[in-house]
JSON list of C-alpha atoms in Angstrom, two decimals:
[
{"chain": "A", "resi": 1, "resn": "UNK", "atom": "CA", "xyz": [8.78, -9.35, -2.82]},
{"chain": "A", "resi": 2, "resn": "UNK", "atom": "CA", "xyz": [7.91, -8.75, -6.29]},
{"chain": "A", "resi": 3, "resn": "UNK", "atom": "CA", "xyz": [6.08, -5.86, -7.75]},
{"chain": "A", "resi": 4, "resn": "UNK", "atom": "CA", "xyz": [3.98, -5.37, -10.62]},
{"chain": "A", "resi": 5, "resn": "UNK", "atom": "CA", "xyz": [4.44, -1.59, -11.50]},
{"chain": "A", "resi": 6, "resn": "UNK", "atom": "CA", "xyz": [4.62, 2.15, -9.82]},
{"chain": "A", "resi": 7, "resn": "UNK", "atom": "CA", "xyz": [3.19, 5.28, -10.57]},
{"chain": "A", "resi": 8, "resn": "UNK", "atom": "CA", "xyz": [5.33, 8.36, -10.35]},
{"chain": "A", "resi": 9, "resn": "UNK", "atom": "CA", "xyz": [2.90, 11.08, -10.19]},
{"chain": "A", "resi": 10, "resn": "UNK", "atom": "CA", "xyz": [-0.31, 9.46, -8.55]},
{"chain": "A", "resi": 11, "resn": "UNK", "atom": "CA", "xyz": [-3.38, 11.56, -8.05]},
{"chain": "A", "resi": 12, "resn": "UNK", "atom": "CA", "xyz": [-5.94, 8.94, -7.38]},
{"chain": "A", "resi": 13, "resn": "UNK", "atom": "CA", "xyz": [-4.42, 6.81, -4.65]},
{"chain": "A", "resi": 14, "resn": "UNK", "atom": "CA", "xyz": [-4.27, 9.08, -1.23]},
{"chain": "A", "resi": 15, "resn": "UNK", "atom": "CA", "xyz": [-4.38, 12.92, -0.24]},
{"chain": "A", "resi": 16, "resn": "UNK", "atom": "CA", "xyz": [-1.88, 14.82, -2.84]},
{"chain": "A", "resi": 17, "resn": "UNK", "atom": "CA", "xyz": [0.64, 13.67, -5.33]},
{"chain": "A", "resi": 18, "resn": "UNK", "atom": "CA", "xyz": [1.92, 10.47, -4.64]},
{"chain": "A", "resi": 19, "resn": "UNK", "atom": "CA", "xyz": [4.63, 7.77, -5.73]},
{"chain": "A", "resi": 20, "resn": "UNK", "atom": "CA", "xyz": [2.53, 4.69, -5.77]},
{"chain": "A", "resi": 21, "resn": "UNK", "atom": "CA", "xyz": [3.94, 0.81, -5.72]},
{"chain": "A", "resi": 22, "resn": "UNK", "atom": "CA", "xyz": [1.55, -2.29, -6.70]},
{"chain": "A", "resi": 23, "resn": "UNK", "atom": "CA", "xyz": [3.53, -5.45, -5.34]},
{"chain": "A", "resi": 24, "resn": "UNK", "atom": "CA", "xyz": [2.17, -8.95, -5.96]},
{"chain": "A", "resi": 25, "resn": "UNK", "atom": "CA", "xyz": [0.90, -11.66, -4.11]},
{"chain": "A", "resi": 26, "resn": "UNK", "atom": "CA", "xyz": [-2.53, -11.35, -2.79]},
{"chain": "A", "resi": 27, "resn": "UNK", "atom": "CA", "xyz": [-4.32, -14.56, -0.99]},
{"chain": "A", "resi": 28, "resn": "UNK", "atom": "CA", "xyz": [-7.75, -12.48, -0.93]},
{"chain": "A", "resi": 29, "resn": "UNK", "atom": "CA", "xyz": [-8.48, -13.16, -4.96]},
{"chain": "A", "resi": 30, "resn": "UNK", "atom": "CA", "xyz": [-11.82, -10.77, -4.58]},
{"chain": "A", "resi": 31, "resn": "UNK", "atom": "CA", "xyz": [-14.24, -11.47, -7.39]},
{"chain": "A", "resi": 32, "resn": "UNK", "atom": "CA", "xyz": [-14.08, -8.33, -9.43]},
{"chain": "A", "resi": 33, "resn": "UNK", "atom": "CA", "xyz": [-10.63, -6.98, -8.42]},
{"chain": "A", "resi": 34, "resn": "UNK", "atom": "CA", "xyz": [-9.47, -4.15, -10.15]},
{"chain": "A", "resi": 35, "resn": "UNK", "atom": "CA", "xyz": [-5.79, -5.61, -10.26]},
{"chain": "A", "resi": 36, "resn": "UNK", "atom": "CA", "xyz": [-6.09, -9.59, -10.55]},
{"chain": "A", "resi": 37, "resn": "UNK", "atom": "CA", "xyz": [-2.79, -9.42, -12.60]},
{"chain": "A", "resi": 38, "resn": "UNK", "atom": "CA", "xyz": [-1.41, -8.85, -9.41]},
{"chain": "A", "resi": 39, "resn": "UNK", "atom": "CA", "xyz": [-2.65, -11.89, -7.51]},
{"chain": "A", "resi": 40, "resn": "UNK", "atom": "CA", "xyz": [0.26, -14.11, -8.19]},
{"chain": "A", "resi": 41, "resn": "UNK", "atom": "CA", "xyz": [3.28, -13.31, -5.84]},
{"chain": "A", "resi": 42, "resn": "UNK", "atom": "CA", "xyz": [5.54, -14.72, -8.16]},
{"chain": "A", "resi": 43, "resn": "UNK", "atom": "CA", "xyz": [4.34, -12.47, -11.05]},
{"chain": "A", "resi": 44, "resn": "UNK", "atom": "CA", "xyz": [6.23, -8.86, -11.87]},
{"chain": "A", "resi": 45, "resn": "UNK", "atom": "CA", "xyz": [9.84, -8.14, -11.17]},
{"chain": "A", "resi": 46, "resn": "UNK", "atom": "CA", "xyz": [11.97, -8.35, -8.04]},
{"chain": "A", "resi": 47, "resn": "UNK", "atom": "CA", "xyz": [11.84, -5.42, -5.45]},
{"chain": "A", "resi": 48, "resn": "UNK", "atom": "CA", "xyz": [15.28, -4.81, -5.30]},
{"chain": "A", "resi": 49, "resn": "UNK", "atom": "CA", "xyz": [17.36, -2.65, -2.99]},
{"chain": "A", "resi": 50, "resn": "UNK", "atom": "CA", "xyz": [17.53, -0.03, -6.08]},
{"chain": "A", "resi": 51, "resn": "UNK", "atom": "CA", "xyz": [14.21, 0.04, -6.65]},
{"chain": "A", "resi": 52, "resn": "UNK", "atom": "CA", "xyz": [13.38, 0.61, -3.06]},
{"chain": "A", "resi": 53, "resn": "UNK", "atom": "CA", "xyz": [16.23, 3.55, -3.53]},
{"chain": "A", "resi": 54, "resn": "UNK", "atom": "CA", "xyz": [14.49, 4.56, -6.77]},
{"chain": "A", "resi": 55, "resn": "UNK", "atom": "CA", "xyz": [10.92, 4.85, -5.14]},
{"chain": "A", "resi": 56, "resn": "UNK", "atom": "CA", "xyz": [12.21, 6.59, -2.30]},
{"chain": "A", "resi": 57, "resn": "UNK", "atom": "CA", "xyz": [14.25, 9.12, -4.20]},
{"chain": "A", "resi": 58, "resn": "UNK", "atom": "CA", "xyz": [10.87, 10.23, -6.36]},
{"chain": "A", "resi": 59, "resn": "UNK", "atom": "CA", "xyz": [9.06, 10.70, -2.96]},
{"chain": "A", "resi": 60, "resn": "UNK", "atom": "CA", "xyz": [11.51, 13.78, -2.05]},
{"chain": "A", "resi": 61, "resn": "UNK", "atom": "CA", "xyz": [9.24, 15.93, -4.49]},
{"chain": "A", "resi": 62, "resn": "UNK", "atom": "CA", "xyz": [6.13, 14.30, -3.59]},
{"chain": "A", "resi": 63, "resn": "UNK", "atom": "CA", "xyz": [3.42, 14.36, -0.88]},
{"chain": "A", "resi": 64, "resn": "UNK", "atom": "CA", "xyz": [3.81, 10.58, 0.43]},
{"chain": "A", "resi": 65, "resn": "UNK", "atom": "CA", "xyz": [4.07, 7.01, -0.84]},
{"chain": "A", "resi": 66, "resn": "UNK", "atom": "CA", "xyz": [0.87, 4.68, -1.22]},
{"chain": "A", "resi": 67, "resn": "UNK", "atom": "CA", "xyz": [1.07, 1.05, -1.17]},
{"chain": "A", "resi": 68, "resn": "UNK", "atom": "CA", "xyz": [-1.34, -0.99, -3.14]},
{"chain": "A", "resi": 69, "resn": "UNK", "atom": "CA", "xyz": [-1.31, -4.45, -4.97]},
{"chain": "A", "resi": 70, "resn": "UNK", "atom": "CA", "xyz": [-2.04, -7.42, -4.62]},
{"chain": "A", "resi": 71, "resn": "UNK", "atom": "CA", "xyz": [-1.90, -7.03, -1.24]},
{"chain": "A", "resi": 72, "resn": "UNK", "atom": "CA", "xyz": [1.19, -5.17, 0.79]},
{"chain": "A", "resi": 73, "resn": "UNK", "atom": "CA", "xyz": [0.54, -7.04, 3.74]},
{"chain": "A", "resi": 74, "resn": "UNK", "atom": "CA", "xyz": [0.77, -10.44, 2.33]},
{"chain": "A", "resi": 75, "resn": "UNK", "atom": "CA", "xyz": [2.97, -12.56, 4.45]},
{"chain": "A", "resi": 76, "resn": "UNK", "atom": "CA", "xyz": [5.65, -12.71, 1.76]},
{"chain": "A", "resi": 77, "resn": "UNK", "atom": "CA", "xyz": [5.63, -8.88, 1.29]},
{"chain": "A", "resi": 78, "resn": "UNK", "atom": "CA", "xyz": [5.78, -8.05, 5.03]},
{"chain": "A", "resi": 79, "resn": "UNK", "atom": "CA", "xyz": [9.36, -7.79, 5.47]},
{"chain": "A", "resi": 80, "resn": "UNK", "atom": "CA", "xyz": [10.23, -5.54, 2.36]},
{"chain": "A", "resi": 81, "resn": "UNK", "atom": "CA", "xyz": [7.27, -3.34, 2.89]},
{"chain": "A", "resi": 82, "resn": "UNK", "atom": "CA", "xyz": [8.44, -2.72, 6.59]},
{"chain": "A", "resi": 83, "resn": "UNK", "atom": "CA", "xyz": [11.89, -1.90, 5.37]},
{"chain": "A", "resi": 84, "resn": "UNK", "atom": "CA", "xyz": [10.28, 0.26, 2.98]},
{"chain": "A", "resi": 85, "resn": "UNK", "atom": "CA", "xyz": [8.09, 2.09, 5.10]},
{"chain": "A", "resi": 86, "resn": "UNK", "atom": "CA", "xyz": [11.17, 2.38, 7.90]},
{"chain": "A", "resi": 87, "resn": "UNK", "atom": "CA", "xyz": [13.33, 4.01, 5.48]},
{"chain": "A", "resi": 88, "resn": "UNK", "atom": "CA", "xyz": [10.61, 6.59, 4.26]},
{"chain": "A", "resi": 89, "resn": "UNK", "atom": "CA", "xyz": [9.96, 7.36, 7.92]},
{"chain": "A", "resi": 90, "resn": "UNK", "atom": "CA", "xyz": [13.39, 8.40, 8.44]},
{"chain": "A", "resi": 91, "resn": "UNK", "atom": "CA", "xyz": [14.09, 10.45, 5.25]},
{"chain": "A", "resi": 92, "resn": "UNK", "atom": "CA", "xyz": [10.50, 12.10, 5.14]},
{"chain": "A", "resi": 93, "resn": "UNK", "atom": "CA", "xyz": [9.15, 12.57, 8.70]},
{"chain": "A", "resi": 94, "resn": "UNK", "atom": "CA", "xyz": [6.55, 14.95, 7.66]},
{"chain": "A", "resi": 95, "resn": "UNK", "atom": "CA", "xyz": [5.26, 12.88, 4.74]},
{"chain": "A", "resi": 96, "resn": "UNK", "atom": "CA", "xyz": [2.67, 10.26, 4.98]},
{"chain": "A", "resi": 97, "resn": "UNK", "atom": "CA", "xyz": [2.19, 6.54, 3.71]},
{"chain": "A", "resi": 98, "resn": "UNK", "atom": "CA", "xyz": [-0.83, 4.93, 2.87]},
{"chain": "A", "resi": 99, "resn": "UNK", "atom": "CA", "xyz": [-1.66, 1.78, 2.69]},
{"chain": "A", "resi": 100, "resn": "UNK", "atom": "CA", "xyz": [-4.28, -0.57, 1.22]},
{"chain": "A", "resi": 101, "resn": "UNK", "atom": "CA", "xyz": [-4.99, -4.36, 2.41]},
{"chain": "A", "resi": 102, "resn": "UNK", "atom": "CA", "xyz": [-7.55, -6.87, 2.09]},
{"chain": "A", "resi": 103, "resn": "UNK", "atom": "CA", "xyz": [-7.06, -8.05, 5.71]},
{"chain": "A", "resi": 104, "resn": "UNK", "atom": "CA", "xyz": [-9.10, -6.23, 8.22]},
{"chain": "A", "resi": 105, "resn": "UNK", "atom": "CA", "xyz": [-7.29, -3.84, 10.84]},
{"chain": "A", "resi": 106, "resn": "UNK", "atom": "CA", "xyz": [-7.74, -6.45, 13.55]},
{"chain": "A", "resi": 107, "resn": "UNK", "atom": "CA", "xyz": [-6.18, -9.19, 11.83]},
{"chain": "A", "resi": 108, "resn": "UNK", "atom": "CA", "xyz": [-3.35, -7.19, 11.13]},
{"chain": "A", "resi": 109, "resn": "UNK", "atom": "CA", "xyz": [-3.01, -4.67, 14.29]},
{"chain": "A", "resi": 110, "resn": "UNK", "atom": "CA", "xyz": [0.07, -6.00, 15.92]},
{"chain": "A", "resi": 111, "resn": "UNK", "atom": "CA", "xyz": [2.46, -5.96, 12.55]},
{"chain": "A", "resi": 112, "resn": "UNK", "atom": "CA", "xyz": [5.65, -3.64, 13.10]},
{"chain": "A", "resi": 113, "resn": "UNK", "atom": "CA", "xyz": [4.97, -2.36, 9.78]},
{"chain": "A", "resi": 114, "resn": "UNK", "atom": "CA", "xyz": [1.90, -0.28, 10.72]},
{"chain": "A", "resi": 115, "resn": "UNK", "atom": "CA", "xyz": [4.07, 1.70, 13.30]},
{"chain": "A", "resi": 116, "resn": "UNK", "atom": "CA", "xyz": [5.20, 3.42, 9.94]},
{"chain": "A", "resi": 117, "resn": "UNK", "atom": "CA", "xyz": [1.70, 3.76, 8.11]},
{"chain": "A", "resi": 118, "resn": "UNK", "atom": "CA", "xyz": [-0.55, 6.72, 8.14]},
{"chain": "A", "resi": 119, "resn": "UNK", "atom": "CA", "xyz": [-3.56, 5.76, 6.50]},
{"chain": "A", "resi": 120, "resn": "UNK", "atom": "CA", "xyz": [-4.71, 1.89, 6.43]},
{"chain": "A", "resi": 121, "resn": "UNK", "atom": "CA", "xyz": [-7.54, 1.26, 4.06]},
{"chain": "A", "resi": 122, "resn": "UNK", "atom": "CA", "xyz": [-8.58, -2.13, 5.03]},
{"chain": "A", "resi": 123, "resn": "UNK", "atom": "CA", "xyz": [-10.81, -4.99, 4.15]},
{"chain": "A", "resi": 124, "resn": "UNK", "atom": "CA", "xyz": [-11.57, -7.19, 0.64]},
{"chain": "A", "resi": 125, "resn": "UNK", "atom": "CA", "xyz": [-13.10, -5.70, -1.89]},
{"chain": "A", "resi": 126, "resn": "UNK", "atom": "CA", "xyz": [-16.86, -6.32, -2.47]},
{"chain": "A", "resi": 127, "resn": "UNK", "atom": "CA", "xyz": [-18.21, -5.47, -5.94]},
{"chain": "A", "resi": 128, "resn": "UNK", "atom": "CA", "xyz": [-22.06, -6.11, -4.24]},
{"chain": "A", "resi": 129, "resn": "UNK", "atom": "CA", "xyz": [-20.97, -2.94, -2.07]},
{"chain": "A", "resi": 130, "resn": "UNK", "atom": "CA", "xyz": [-20.46, 0.25, -4.47]},
{"chain": "A", "resi": 131, "resn": "UNK", "atom": "CA", "xyz": [-19.38, 2.96, -2.89]},
{"chain": "A", "resi": 132, "resn": "UNK", "atom": "CA", "xyz": [-18.80, 6.75, -3.32]},
{"chain": "A", "resi": 133, "resn": "UNK", "atom": "CA", "xyz": [-16.43, 7.05, -0.14]},
{"chain": "A", "resi": 134, "resn": "UNK", "atom": "CA", "xyz": [-13.17, 8.41, -1.63]},
{"chain": "A", "resi": 135, "resn": "UNK", "atom": "CA", "xyz": [-9.87, 6.07, -1.67]},
{"chain": "A", "resi": 136, "resn": "UNK", "atom": "CA", "xyz": [-12.16, 2.84, -1.53]},
{"chain": "A", "resi": 137, "resn": "UNK", "atom": "CA", "xyz": [-13.19, 0.09, -3.69]},
{"chain": "A", "resi": 138, "resn": "UNK", "atom": "CA", "xyz": [-16.46, -0.69, -1.83]},
{"chain": "A", "resi": 139, "resn": "UNK", "atom": "CA", "xyz": [-18.26, 0.27, 0.94]},
{"chain": "A", "resi": 140, "resn": "UNK", "atom": "CA", "xyz": [-17.27, -2.08, 3.56]},
{"chain": "A", "resi": 141, "resn": "UNK", "atom": "CA", "xyz": [-13.75, -0.99, 3.23]},
{"chain": "A", "resi": 142, "resn": "UNK", "atom": "CA", "xyz": [-12.60, 1.26, 6.15]},
{"chain": "A", "resi": 143, "resn": "UNK", "atom": "CA", "xyz": [-10.18, 4.51, 6.08]},
{"chain": "A", "resi": 144, "resn": "UNK", "atom": "CA", "xyz": [-8.43, 4.32, 9.29]},
{"chain": "A", "resi": 145, "resn": "UNK", "atom": "CA", "xyz": [-6.02, 7.41, 10.41]},
{"chain": "A", "resi": 146, "resn": "UNK", "atom": "CA", "xyz": [-3.31, 5.27, 12.26]},
{"chain": "A", "resi": 147, "resn": "UNK", "atom": "CA", "xyz": [-0.84, 8.28, 12.55]},
{"chain": "A", "resi": 148, "resn": "UNK", "atom": "CA", "xyz": [-1.09, 12.23, 13.36]}
]
């Protein structure tokens, strides 16, 4: 898996102060996407064990971890995202994980990684469906609380 960037003090991608990782690789290529630079899964930098550890350390003083992109549930990203979420959950059982995906929940509900995710924002971005709902880019996207 590759990633484009991460924010160490994010107030926009979920509740509270968060560490937010933007992975690369997205099969959806939604017209009007806010992050088209993340579509190519070979773009960005390799997500190494050192990067994962750095993100986990940063989460110690934050409310949670947010995963965006690109698409964290792109098939090429699933293994690394699952391992990051698994290690986060062991280290911070009382903090939460938010994940944005262009897939519908019904398409990915059986993925192991979702056992660790607290909040899933699902559905492709649709610029023809503007919204004022928090944490969503378009009105078709759902905020689904999976845990707690």
